[in-house]
Short mmCIF file of C-alpha atoms and ligand atoms in Angstrom, two decimals:
data_model
loop_
_atom_site.label_atom_id
_atom_site.label_comp_id
_atom_site.label_asym_id
_atom_site.label_seq_id
_atom_site.Cartn_x
_atom_site.Cartn_y
_atom_site.Cartn_z
CA MET A 1 173.68 80.41 85.24
CA ASP A 2 174.30 76.87 84.27
CA ALA A 3 177.88 76.16 85.30
CA ARG A 4 178.62 73.47 82.52
CA SER A 5 177.04 75.27 79.44
CA GLY A 6 177.65 78.81 80.66
CA LYS A 7 173.92 79.58 79.55
CA PRO A 8 171.53 81.19 81.97
CA GLN A 9 168.80 78.97 83.60
CA PRO A 10 165.61 78.99 81.55
CA ASP A 11 162.77 81.17 82.96
CA TRP A 12 160.18 79.43 80.53
CA ASP A 13 159.52 77.06 77.79
CA PRO A 14 158.18 78.75 74.68
CA ARG A 15 157.17 75.46 73.00
CA SER A 16 155.46 73.94 76.04
CA ASP A 17 151.91 72.79 75.53
CA THR A 18 150.58 75.50 77.86
CA VAL A 19 152.07 78.21 75.76
CA LEU A 20 151.26 76.84 72.35
CA SER A 21 147.68 76.19 73.31
CA ASP A 22 146.89 79.97 73.89
CA GLN A 23 150.02 82.01 73.01
CA ILE A 24 148.33 85.46 73.77
CA LYS A 25 147.43 84.30 77.28
CA ALA A 26 150.73 82.70 78.05
CA TYR A 27 152.69 85.90 76.91
CA ASP A 28 150.47 88.08 79.17
CA ALA A 29 151.41 85.89 82.03
CA MET A 30 155.17 85.99 81.20
CA ARG A 31 155.01 89.81 80.93
CA HIS A 32 153.71 89.91 84.54
CA ARG A 33 156.04 87.21 86.00
CA ARG A 34 159.41 87.75 83.94
CA PRO A 35 159.21 90.55 81.48
CA VAL A 36 162.69 89.77 80.39
CA ALA A 37 162.91 85.88 80.07
CA TYR A 38 165.59 83.51 79.01
CA SER A 39 164.69 80.24 77.15
CA ASP A 40 167.16 77.91 75.19
CA TYR A 41 164.85 78.02 72.13
CA LEU A 42 164.19 81.91 71.75
CA GLY A 43 167.23 83.46 73.87
CA TRP A 44 166.12 86.61 75.60
CA SER A 45 162.39 87.47 75.06
CA LEU A 46 161.27 90.98 75.85
CA PHE A 47 157.65 91.15 76.87
CA ALA A 48 157.20 94.70 78.01
CA HIS A 49 156.45 97.59 75.44
CA SER A 50 159.19 99.89 76.89
CA ASP A 51 161.84 97.22 76.49
CA VAL A 52 160.80 96.33 72.94
CA VAL A 53 160.76 99.97 72.07
CA ARG A 54 164.29 100.39 73.63
CA ALA A 55 165.62 97.61 71.36
CA LEU A 56 163.77 99.07 68.36
CA ASP A 57 165.21 102.40 69.05
CA ASP A 58 168.74 101.35 69.59
CA HIS A 59 169.57 99.39 66.38
CA CYS A 60 173.29 99.61 67.11
CA THR A 61 173.14 97.54 70.34
CA PHE A 62 170.18 95.34 69.05
CA SER A 63 171.42 94.07 65.60
CA ASN A 64 169.29 92.59 62.92
CA ILE A 65 172.18 90.35 61.63
CA VAL A 66 170.74 87.44 63.28
CA SER A 67 171.96 84.80 60.65
CA HIS A 68 174.45 84.27 57.96
CA HIS A 69 171.71 83.92 55.35
CA LEU A 70 171.18 86.83 52.97
CA SER A 71 167.70 88.57 53.89
CA VAL A 72 167.20 91.80 52.15
CA PRO A 73 166.59 94.09 54.09
CA SER A 74 165.32 92.54 57.20
CA GLY A 75 168.57 90.80 58.14
CA MET A 76 170.77 93.90 57.77
CA ASP A 77 171.92 96.79 59.81
CA PRO A 78 172.95 100.45 58.59
CA PRO A 79 174.71 101.51 56.48
CA GLN A 80 173.93 98.35 54.17
CA HIS A 81 170.19 98.31 55.42
CA THR A 82 169.80 102.03 54.42
CA ALA A 83 170.62 101.62 50.96
CA TYR A 84 168.46 98.57 50.35
CA ARG A 85 165.48 100.00 52.33
CA ARG A 86 165.47 103.04 50.07
CA LEU A 87 165.20 100.91 47.10
CA ILE A 88 162.35 98.66 48.56
CA GLU A 89 160.36 101.82 49.80
CA ARG A 90 160.15 103.06 46.18
CA HIS A 91 157.90 100.00 45.46
CA PHE A 92 155.45 100.80 48.20
CA GLU A 93 154.90 104.45 47.48
CA PRO A 94 151.38 105.71 48.24
CA ALA A 95 150.43 106.15 44.52
CA ARG A 96 151.45 102.55 43.72
CA VAL A 97 149.47 101.27 46.74
CA ALA A 98 146.47 103.46 45.93
CA ALA A 99 146.62 102.26 42.16
CA PHE A 100 146.21 98.72 43.38
CA GLU A 101 142.94 99.46 45.22
CA PRO A 102 140.48 98.53 42.27
CA LEU A 103 142.30 95.08 41.58
CA CYS A 104 142.35 94.44 45.31
CA ARG A 105 138.52 95.13 45.43
CA THR A 106 137.67 92.85 42.51
CA ILE A 107 139.76 89.99 44.06
CA SER A 108 137.92 90.73 47.43
CA ALA A 109 134.49 90.96 45.95
CA ASN A 110 134.92 87.77 43.95
CA LEU A 111 136.17 85.88 46.99
CA VAL A 112 133.46 87.23 49.13
CA SER A 113 130.68 86.32 46.76
CA GLY A 114 132.19 82.76 46.33
CA LEU A 115 131.37 82.07 50.04
CA THR A 116 128.19 80.10 51.05
CA ARG A 117 125.86 81.73 53.26
CA ASN A 118 124.19 79.87 56.31
CA THR A 119 126.33 76.88 56.33
CA LYS A 120 129.42 76.19 58.20
CA ILE A 121 132.89 77.29 56.57
CA ASP A 122 136.48 77.07 57.72
CA LEU A 123 137.16 80.73 57.25
CA VAL A 124 140.86 80.23 57.33
CA ALA A 125 141.02 77.51 54.47
CA GLN A 126 138.20 78.79 52.53
CA PHE A 127 138.84 82.51 52.54
CA ALA A 128 141.79 83.91 54.66
CA ARG A 129 144.49 81.89 52.98
CA LEU A 130 143.03 82.37 49.46
CA PHE A 131 142.81 86.05 49.94
CA ALA A 132 146.33 86.30 51.07
CA VAL A 133 147.88 84.33 48.12
CA GLN A 134 145.68 85.89 45.45
CA ILE A 135 146.32 89.56 46.57
CA GLN A 136 149.96 88.84 46.90
CA CYS A 137 150.26 87.36 43.47
CA ALA A 138 148.20 90.19 41.98
CA PHE A 139 150.41 92.87 43.58
CA LEU A 140 153.47 91.45 42.16
CA GLY A 141 152.30 90.32 38.98
CA TRP A 142 152.54 86.61 39.45
CA PRO A 143 150.47 83.85 37.71
CA ALA A 144 147.58 81.84 39.51
CA SER A 145 149.45 78.92 38.62
CA LEU A 146 151.70 79.87 41.75
CA HIS A 147 148.69 80.08 44.04
CA GLU A 148 148.89 76.39 45.33
CA PRO A 149 152.55 75.90 45.44
CA LEU A 150 152.98 79.04 47.50
CA LEU A 151 150.43 78.03 50.00
CA GLN A 152 152.17 74.58 50.19
CA TRP A 153 155.43 76.41 50.90
CA VAL A 154 154.11 78.64 53.69
CA ARG A 155 153.02 75.47 55.46
CA ARG A 156 156.49 73.89 55.09
CA ASN A 157 158.31 77.05 55.96
CA HIS A 158 156.27 77.31 59.16
CA GLU A 159 156.82 73.65 60.12
CA ALA A 160 160.65 73.99 59.63
CA THR A 161 160.73 77.11 61.67
CA LEU A 162 158.83 75.62 64.61
CA ALA A 163 161.07 72.70 64.65
CA ARG A 164 164.16 75.12 64.28
CA ASP A 165 165.34 72.58 61.80
CA THR A 166 168.02 74.68 59.89
CA ARG A 167 168.66 72.18 57.19
CA ARG A 168 164.94 71.97 56.34
CA MET A 169 164.64 75.54 56.52
CA ALA A 170 167.35 75.87 54.05
CA ALA A 171 165.75 73.37 51.81
CA VAL A 172 162.55 75.29 52.17
CA ALA A 173 164.15 78.56 51.13
CA LEU A 174 165.71 76.91 48.10
CA GLU A 175 162.40 75.43 47.05
CA PHE A 176 161.01 79.09 47.06
CA ASP A 177 164.02 80.13 45.09
CA GLY A 178 163.16 77.64 42.41
CA TYR A 179 159.57 78.89 41.72
CA ILE A 180 160.94 82.54 41.70
CA THR A 181 163.95 81.86 39.51
CA VAL A 182 161.61 80.31 36.74
CA LEU A 183 159.70 83.43 36.80
CA LEU A 184 162.59 85.74 36.90
CA GLU A 185 164.03 83.89 33.90
CA ALA A 186 160.95 84.33 31.76
CA ARG A 187 161.05 88.03 32.29
CA ARG A 188 164.56 88.37 31.49
CA ALA A 189 164.03 86.35 28.38
CA ALA A 190 161.06 88.53 27.45
CA GLY A 191 163.33 91.75 27.80
CA ALA A 192 161.15 94.77 26.82
CA ALA A 193 158.08 92.59 26.29
CA ALA A 194 158.09 91.52 29.98
CA PRO A 195 154.94 92.58 31.88
CA HIS A 196 154.89 95.92 33.49
CA ASP A 197 154.73 95.12 37.15
CA ILE A 198 156.73 95.36 40.33
CA THR A 199 158.52 92.03 39.69
CA THR A 200 160.04 93.38 36.42
CA ASP A 201 160.70 96.73 38.03
CA LEU A 202 162.58 94.81 40.69
CA LEU A 203 164.80 93.11 37.96
CA ARG A 204 165.93 96.60 36.60
CA GLU A 205 166.82 97.92 40.08
CA ARG A 206 170.38 98.90 40.92
CA ILE A 207 172.18 99.18 44.22
CA GLY A 208 175.09 101.52 44.24
CA ASN A 209 176.40 101.46 40.84
CA ARG A 210 175.48 97.80 39.95
CA PRO A 211 172.39 95.91 39.20
CA LEU A 212 170.80 93.88 42.05
CA ASN A 213 171.99 90.26 41.61
CA HIS A 214 169.64 87.32 41.32
CA GLU A 215 170.14 86.20 45.24
CA GLU A 216 169.14 89.65 46.28
CA ILE A 217 166.08 89.90 44.03
CA VAL A 218 164.96 86.43 45.25
CA SER A 219 165.65 87.29 48.86
CA ILE A 220 163.55 90.66 48.56
CA LEU A 221 160.59 88.66 46.94
CA ARG A 222 161.00 86.07 49.71
CA ASN A 223 160.76 88.70 52.47
CA TRP A 224 157.63 90.18 50.88
CA THR A 225 156.10 86.82 50.45
CA VAL A 226 156.71 85.94 54.18
CA GLY A 227 155.52 89.46 55.19
CA GLU A 228 152.20 89.08 53.14
CA LEU A 229 151.03 85.43 52.99
CA GLY A 230 151.27 84.19 56.63
CA THR A 231 150.39 87.71 58.07
CA ILE A 232 147.55 88.59 55.96
CA THR A 233 146.16 85.11 56.68
CA ALA A 234 146.46 85.48 60.31
CA CYS A 235 145.06 89.15 60.16
CA VAL A 236 141.82 88.06 58.37
CA GLY A 237 141.33 85.20 60.75
CA ILE A 238 141.87 87.26 63.80
CA LEU A 239 139.60 90.10 62.49
CA CYS A 240 136.72 87.75 61.58
CA HIS A 241 136.90 85.91 64.79
CA TYR A 242 136.86 89.18 66.76
CA LEU A 243 133.71 90.45 64.89
CA ALA A 244 132.03 87.04 65.30
CA LYS A 245 132.55 87.23 68.99
CA HIS A 246 131.66 90.90 69.21
CA PRO A 247 128.35 91.23 67.01
CA GLU A 248 127.96 95.04 68.55
CA VAL A 249 131.41 95.99 67.00
CA GLN A 250 130.31 94.22 63.71
CA GLN A 251 127.09 96.22 63.57
CA GLN A 252 129.04 99.46 64.36
CA LEU A 253 131.40 98.81 61.59
CA ARG A 254 128.81 97.66 59.16
CA GLY A 255 126.90 101.06 59.91
CA THR A 256 130.29 103.28 59.86
CA PRO A 257 132.69 101.57 57.61
CA ALA A 258 134.87 104.75 57.92
CA LEU A 259 135.81 103.25 61.41
CA LEU A 260 137.39 100.34 59.86
CA PRO A 261 141.12 101.47 59.60
CA ALA A 262 141.19 102.40 63.37
CA ALA A 263 139.24 99.21 64.20
CA ILE A 264 141.45 96.89 62.23
CA ASP A 265 144.61 98.28 63.85
CA GLU A 266 143.04 98.03 67.26
CA ILE A 267 141.84 94.32 66.91
CA LEU A 268 145.27 93.49 65.64
CA ARG A 269 146.88 95.15 68.73
CA LEU A 270 144.54 92.88 70.94
CA HIS A 271 145.65 89.82 68.99
CA ALA A 272 148.78 90.26 67.20
CA PRO A 273 149.10 88.49 63.86
CA ILE A 274 153.00 88.38 64.22
CA ILE A 275 154.24 86.90 67.37
CA SER A 276 157.82 88.01 67.49
CA ASN A 277 160.80 89.19 65.50
CA ARG A 278 164.62 88.72 66.31
CA ARG A 279 167.58 90.57 67.15
CA VAL A 280 171.16 90.02 68.37
CA THR A 281 173.19 92.11 70.97
CA THR A 282 176.38 93.71 69.83
CA ALA A 283 177.50 94.79 73.29
CA PRO A 284 176.57 93.87 76.90
CA VAL A 285 173.14 95.59 77.97
CA GLU A 286 171.07 95.87 81.11
CA ILE A 287 167.45 95.61 80.29
CA GLY A 288 164.48 95.05 82.66
CA GLY A 289 167.03 94.44 85.37
CA ARG A 290 168.61 91.49 83.55
CA LYS A 291 172.18 91.57 82.38
CA ILE A 292 172.82 90.33 78.86
CA GLN A 293 176.03 89.60 77.20
CA ALA A 294 177.11 90.62 73.69
CA GLY A 295 176.17 88.18 70.95
CA GLU A 296 173.09 86.90 72.72
CA ARG A 297 169.70 86.15 70.89
CA ILE A 298 166.76 88.69 71.60
CA THR A 299 163.34 88.03 70.65
CA LEU A 300 160.95 91.02 70.52
CA MET A 301 157.45 89.74 71.62
CA TRP A 302 154.94 91.91 69.66
CA ALA A 303 152.06 89.85 70.93
CA SER A 304 152.83 90.82 74.51
CA ALA A 305 154.25 94.33 74.10
CA ASN A 306 151.11 95.54 72.38
CA ARG A 307 148.87 94.32 75.27
CA ASP A 308 151.18 96.01 77.91
CA GLU A 309 148.90 97.69 80.68
CA ALA A 310 151.71 100.15 81.35
CA ILE A 311 150.95 101.73 77.89
CA PHE A 312 147.38 100.71 77.03
CA ASP A 313 144.96 101.54 79.72
CA ALA A 314 142.39 98.56 80.07
CA PRO A 315 144.69 96.56 77.36
CA ASP A 316 141.73 93.94 76.88
CA GLU A 317 139.26 96.54 75.81
CA PHE A 318 138.51 97.41 72.28
CA ARG A 319 138.95 101.28 72.04
CA LEU A 320 138.96 103.43 69.08
CA ASP A 321 140.44 106.45 70.61
CA ARG A 322 143.90 105.03 71.44
CA ASP A 323 147.15 106.79 70.64
CA PRO A 324 148.00 105.10 67.12
CA THR A 325 151.72 105.88 67.60
CA ARG A 326 152.06 103.53 70.56
CA ASN A 327 150.62 100.44 68.58
CA LEU A 328 153.77 98.33 67.54
CA LEU A 329 151.59 96.32 64.96
CA TYR A 330 153.85 97.34 62.04
CA GLY A 331 156.95 97.75 64.25
CA ARG A 332 158.80 101.19 64.61
CA GLY A 333 162.29 102.46 63.80
CA ILE A 334 164.38 101.73 60.85
CA HIS A 335 162.97 98.38 60.21
CA VAL A 336 159.20 99.65 60.47
CA CYS A 337 157.02 97.71 58.10
CA PRO A 338 157.50 99.18 54.60
CA GLY A 339 154.35 97.09 53.30
CA ALA A 340 152.10 98.76 56.05
CA GLN A 341 150.16 100.89 53.76
CA LEU A 342 149.60 98.06 51.41
CA ALA A 343 148.56 95.81 54.23
CA ARG A 344 146.11 98.39 55.53
CA LEU A 345 144.60 98.76 52.14
CA GLU A 346 144.19 95.10 51.61
CA LEU A 347 142.59 94.56 55.05
CA ARG A 348 140.33 97.43 54.80
CA VAL A 349 139.06 96.42 51.40
CA ILE A 350 138.41 92.78 52.22
CA MET A 351 136.64 93.69 55.32
CA GLU A 352 134.41 96.38 53.64
CA GLU A 353 133.40 93.61 51.03
CA LEU A 354 132.73 91.16 53.70
CA LEU A 355 130.64 93.29 55.93
CA LYS A 356 128.78 94.77 53.07
CA TRP A 357 127.96 91.40 51.75
CA SER A 358 126.77 89.83 55.10
CA GLN A 359 124.52 90.54 57.75
CA ARG A 360 125.95 88.40 60.49
CA ILE A 361 129.14 86.70 60.96
CA ALA A 362 128.97 84.20 63.83
CA LEU A 363 130.73 81.55 65.48
CA ILE A 364 129.11 78.08 65.58
CA PRO A 365 128.06 76.97 69.06
CA GLY A 366 130.10 73.79 70.14
CA GLU A 367 132.68 74.18 67.41
CA GLN A 368 135.99 75.56 68.53
CA PRO A 369 138.45 77.50 66.52
CA THR A 370 141.86 76.04 66.36
CA ILE A 371 144.55 78.41 67.72
CA ALA A 372 147.71 78.61 65.38
CA ILE A 373 150.92 77.65 67.09
CA TYR A 374 154.26 79.46 66.96
CA PRO A 375 155.69 80.93 64.95
CA ALA A 376 152.32 81.58 63.45
CA SER A 377 149.48 83.55 65.18
CA GLY A 378 145.74 83.78 64.77
CA PHE A 379 143.87 80.51 63.91
CA SER A 380 144.72 77.51 61.74
CA ALA A 381 141.03 76.64 61.51
CA LEU A 382 137.98 78.86 62.39
CA PRO A 383 134.61 77.51 61.87
CA ILE A 384 132.13 80.39 60.92
CA GLN A 385 128.64 80.79 59.73
CA ILE A 386 127.84 83.88 57.60
CA SER A 387 124.34 84.91 56.98
C1 HEM B 1 149.21 93.16 58.38
C2 HEM B 1 150.45 92.64 57.71
C3 HEM B 1 151.66 92.95 58.22
C4 HEM B 1 152.13 93.23 59.32
C5 HEM B 1 151.45 93.29 60.83
C6 HEM B 1 153.47 93.58 59.26
C7 HEM B 1 154.38 93.75 60.41
C8 HEM B 1 155.77 94.05 60.20
C9 HEM B 1 156.63 94.31 61.40
C10 HEM B 1 156.27 94.39 62.79
C11 HEM B 1 157.88 94.51 60.81
C12 HEM B 1 159.15 94.88 61.68
C13 HEM B 1 160.00 93.76 61.90
C14 HEM B 1 161.17 94.13 62.75
O1 HEM B 1 161.34 95.12 63.31
O2 HEM B 1 162.01 93.04 62.97
C15 HEM B 1 157.78 94.49 59.43
C16 HEM B 1 158.83 94.51 58.63
C17 HEM B 1 158.78 94.16 57.20
N1 HEM B 1 157.70 93.86 56.60
FE1 HEM B 1 155.65 93.87 57.24
N2 HEM B 1 153.95 93.42 58.04
C18 HEM B 1 152.76 93.15 57.14
C19 HEM B 1 152.67 93.17 55.89
C20 HEM B 1 153.63 93.25 54.99
C21 HEM B 1 153.60 93.23 53.61
C22 HEM B 1 152.25 93.24 52.71
C23 HEM B 1 154.89 93.30 53.12
C24 HEM B 1 155.36 93.32 51.64
C25 HEM B 1 154.82 92.96 50.52
C26 HEM B 1 155.86 93.50 54.28
C27 HEM B 1 157.21 93.58 54.09
C28 HEM B 1 158.02 93.73 55.17
C29 HEM B 1 159.49 93.83 54.98
C30 HEM B 1 160.35 93.83 53.77
C31 HEM B 1 159.93 94.13 56.33
C32 HEM B 1 161.42 94.31 56.75
C33 HEM B 1 161.71 95.83 56.75
C34 HEM B 1 163.22 96.09 57.17
O3 HEM B 1 163.87 95.30 57.85
O4 HEM B 1 163.62 97.34 56.94
N3 HEM B 1 155.03 93.35 55.40
N4 HEM B 1 156.46 94.05 59.14
#
């Protein structure tokens, strides 16, 4: 403990070059060295699967109210969370997700057929990001004119978050609100003539005995956008990189596409598309042998927990017969991802189309992928050749 600041001595620096140059490797090392570790930047990071699960299962002690900003529903605890969560889940019902498959397939097939064969492409810029933004806008009923502004917005949001620059983060959030407000106003003005889609449905939602207000709707849409854009981009990059590095898995999946759902979840267990999420303690706790006071920041390190050898035998191996209930890819407990079925559908369809269209996805000798830096995961550039 530092006598002057009253803060614990840092165990590590999450923004050091060593960590940022290969996050997955660095978090593996931390799980072995200091499974509950303090840093000024992230507070207390939990690296072990069992500690992350404990925090997820005890939402009274590990609260989601980590900031003063409205964040529906991820920044809420019960009972408030329960009411909003119920409302949100209605928009991700299996029938609605299943009904999206044909449009999802058209978008995927179009994107895949626009790729050039036998030449170097940056899979992230020319494919993954475009897929994420097109699929997001299609699901929500948003126009193509929003594709480019949304991509720029994700980039600025990422930069502000890494810098922990709260003024810039607030400004970036406001910028998002601007785009969405224009869109919502048009639908309000159209009344009954507004398009029949999820965004219009959300405008008509009620919480308790009143309609959702504008800030709540924007916050819900912002949460979905963050959930979808950055994460789906990261997933597609990670999946293609893995397949390019493991041609035998690629061939297995091309031959038996029915294995894709389990394979996707397993590859994303090996290499997490989301590094972490936050909590705050509401009471003193002891976890992993460390004593933590009330009101401390906690970071759940998905990227480490899902590679914990205490839970996953030979964690570096790709295995299709692992117990899926232990995979924390979509979280667990009351905040478990409500968009999981949608995300699974989107990833399955895009990978089906890509594998069907190609004979070989390969890395290019001498061309290194650029690993994304915190808070993003996956790759920021991925040179690939498809034949
Ligand atoms: C592969 C893609 C995705 C992954 C890996 C993923 C993962 C996760 C995880 C791990 C959580 C739990 C966070 C926590 O406990 O703090 C979560 C929550 C959430 N996700 Fe996703 N997600 C994905 C896609 C989506 C999509 C497509 C949407 C919506 C369009 C979405 C919306 C949300 C929302 C709103 C929450 C907060 C739920 C709550 O607090 O009750 N996610 N997601």
